[in-house]
């Protein structure tokens, strides 16, 4: 099929590249010229395992093209995916400027039948608005994406479900055909329900994490182990074992923003959503909790604190809304000198932080440290040489619960973590 993708962020690029890999003819459109030029040189500005290789191979095979020209890009497209950014406004509502701009241009240039597919995460009734704008020009569908950063390619090809929301049989048929090779259960819905499926899924996952973090604090007070508690809770199939890892809290470009946007939607419809308010509050407090563990261990003023991990999660260079960045700023505000290491996210972190000494080697970052904080659960931290850490400092605050508390204490560490401090 001939598919145009508007927006080459995580979702747009991964969708374009993976659909190309499935054999479709893809053209990715982005207004940022430097991005398009980078793709055409075989460079991938986004770090995500497997993604750069697929950009290069599909571009070489000419299944994947890039352009800054929307008019040209949508010329022959049967399907036009809108994957532009939907940032937050100051009041938490979603800023739909880029969506509106894309729709305006589609309306202006579309000269044949196509299905316009809303893939960006948006508040309910956005697609209805798009439909009104494009009436008699195109059919509209909502097809939310559930892929995660760090595992985007893997998630695209192995989704738990595909959601197709539309009231057009033709659009439904085309999208069903597009995804057929993935052999995944498809849920067919109306436009509004499809949008809420995405909003409600992200908020539910954020809620699971905050719930684990809430229980973790009780575990610390009551001398229990949150790891074991959540393993026991998650074994109930109705609950599920994933997204119950307590730690420093969730970050990234999705959960914090999407939760607030969903709250704003409830507000607009006069439905009390204090449950979601609680989820957000717990997450904000979680950084404070990790900070309190640091301060219980030493007075941070003028001390050297090494922070391991800057990305909001492993396998990405993304530091947007990273709890690690929030923690570092709080440590600095209290007078700490911060050294930091991350396998991929240093360049992005440099744009967010000042007066931090960055290291390309985790062991070098430990030199002279009074205390170490683990802020991202990169796999390489789990296998660190603990003796090398101990040569520098015995004080470790594990904001991601990656180490075994018994072992750490056995080795003589002054070790604290989240919900496992028995
Ligand atoms: C999230 C959703 O998981 C995707 O399904 C969705 O498509 C995406 O948002 C989106 O809307 O675009 P993502 O933000 O890439 O994906 O990352 P997650 O793997 O969900 O992690 C989010 C945050 O939660 C990270 O900071 C992670 O460290 C934290 N987390 C995750 C925990 O603290 N505990 C857990 O048990 C799981």
PDB file of C-alpha atoms in Angstrom, residues 10 47-49 148-151 310-318 342-344 375-382 400 402:
ATOM      1  CA  UNK A  10       9.377   8.088  17.696  1.00  0.00           C
ATOM      2  CA  UNK A  47      18.562   6.034  19.338  1.00  0.00           C
ATOM      3  CA  UNK A  48      16.398   2.937  19.645  1.00  0.00           C
ATOM      4  CA  UNK A  49      17.668  -0.625  19.174  1.00  0.00           C
ATOM      5  CA  UNK A 148       7.483   1.947  23.954  1.00  0.00           C
ATOM      6  CA  UNK A 149      10.712   3.810  23.481  1.00  0.00           C
ATOM      7  CA  UNK A 150      13.709   1.549  23.779  1.00  0.00           C
ATOM      8  CA  UNK A 151      11.776  -1.390  22.308  1.00  0.00           C
ATOM      9  CA  UNK A 310      20.077  10.045  32.965  1.00  0.00           C
ATOM     10  CA  UNK A 311      17.585   8.634  30.453  1.00  0.00           C
ATOM     11  CA  UNK A 312      13.989   8.237  31.653  1.00  0.00           C
ATOM     12  CA  UNK A 313      14.327   4.490  31.069  1.00  0.00           C
ATOM     13  CA  UNK A 314      16.927   2.093  29.641  1.00  0.00           C
ATOM     14  CA  UNK A 315      17.718   1.665  25.938  1.00  0.00           C
ATOM     15  CA  UNK A 316      16.932   5.221  24.964  1.00  0.00           C
ATOM     16  CA  UNK A 317      18.806   8.516  24.819  1.00  0.00           C
ATOM     17  CA  UNK A 318      15.619  10.376  25.764  1.00  0.00           C
ATOM     18  CA  UNK A 342      24.669   7.310  31.055  1.00  0.00           C
ATOM     19  CA  UNK A 343      25.445   4.968  28.160  1.00  0.00           C
ATOM     20  CA  UNK A 344      23.407   6.980  25.624  1.00  0.00           C
ATOM     21  CA  UNK A 375      18.461   6.543  38.646  1.00  0.00           C
ATOM     22  CA  UNK A 376      17.905   4.491  35.461  1.00  0.00           C
ATOM     23  CA  UNK A 377      17.794   0.705  35.294  1.00  0.00           C
ATOM     24  CA  UNK A 378      20.220   0.193  32.406  1.00  0.00           C
ATOM     25  CA  UNK A 379      21.126  -3.525  32.307  1.00  0.00           C
ATOM     26  CA  UNK A 380      24.855  -2.683  32.484  1.00  0.00           C
ATOM     27  CA  UNK A 381      24.404  -1.246  36.001  1.00  0.00           C
ATOM     28  CA  UNK A 382      23.070  -4.558  37.300  1.00  0.00           C
ATOM     29  CA  UNK A 400      15.539   1.421  40.638  1.00  0.00           C
ATOM     30  CA  UNK A 402      18.449  -3.226  40.679  1.00  0.00           C
TER      31      UNK A 402
END
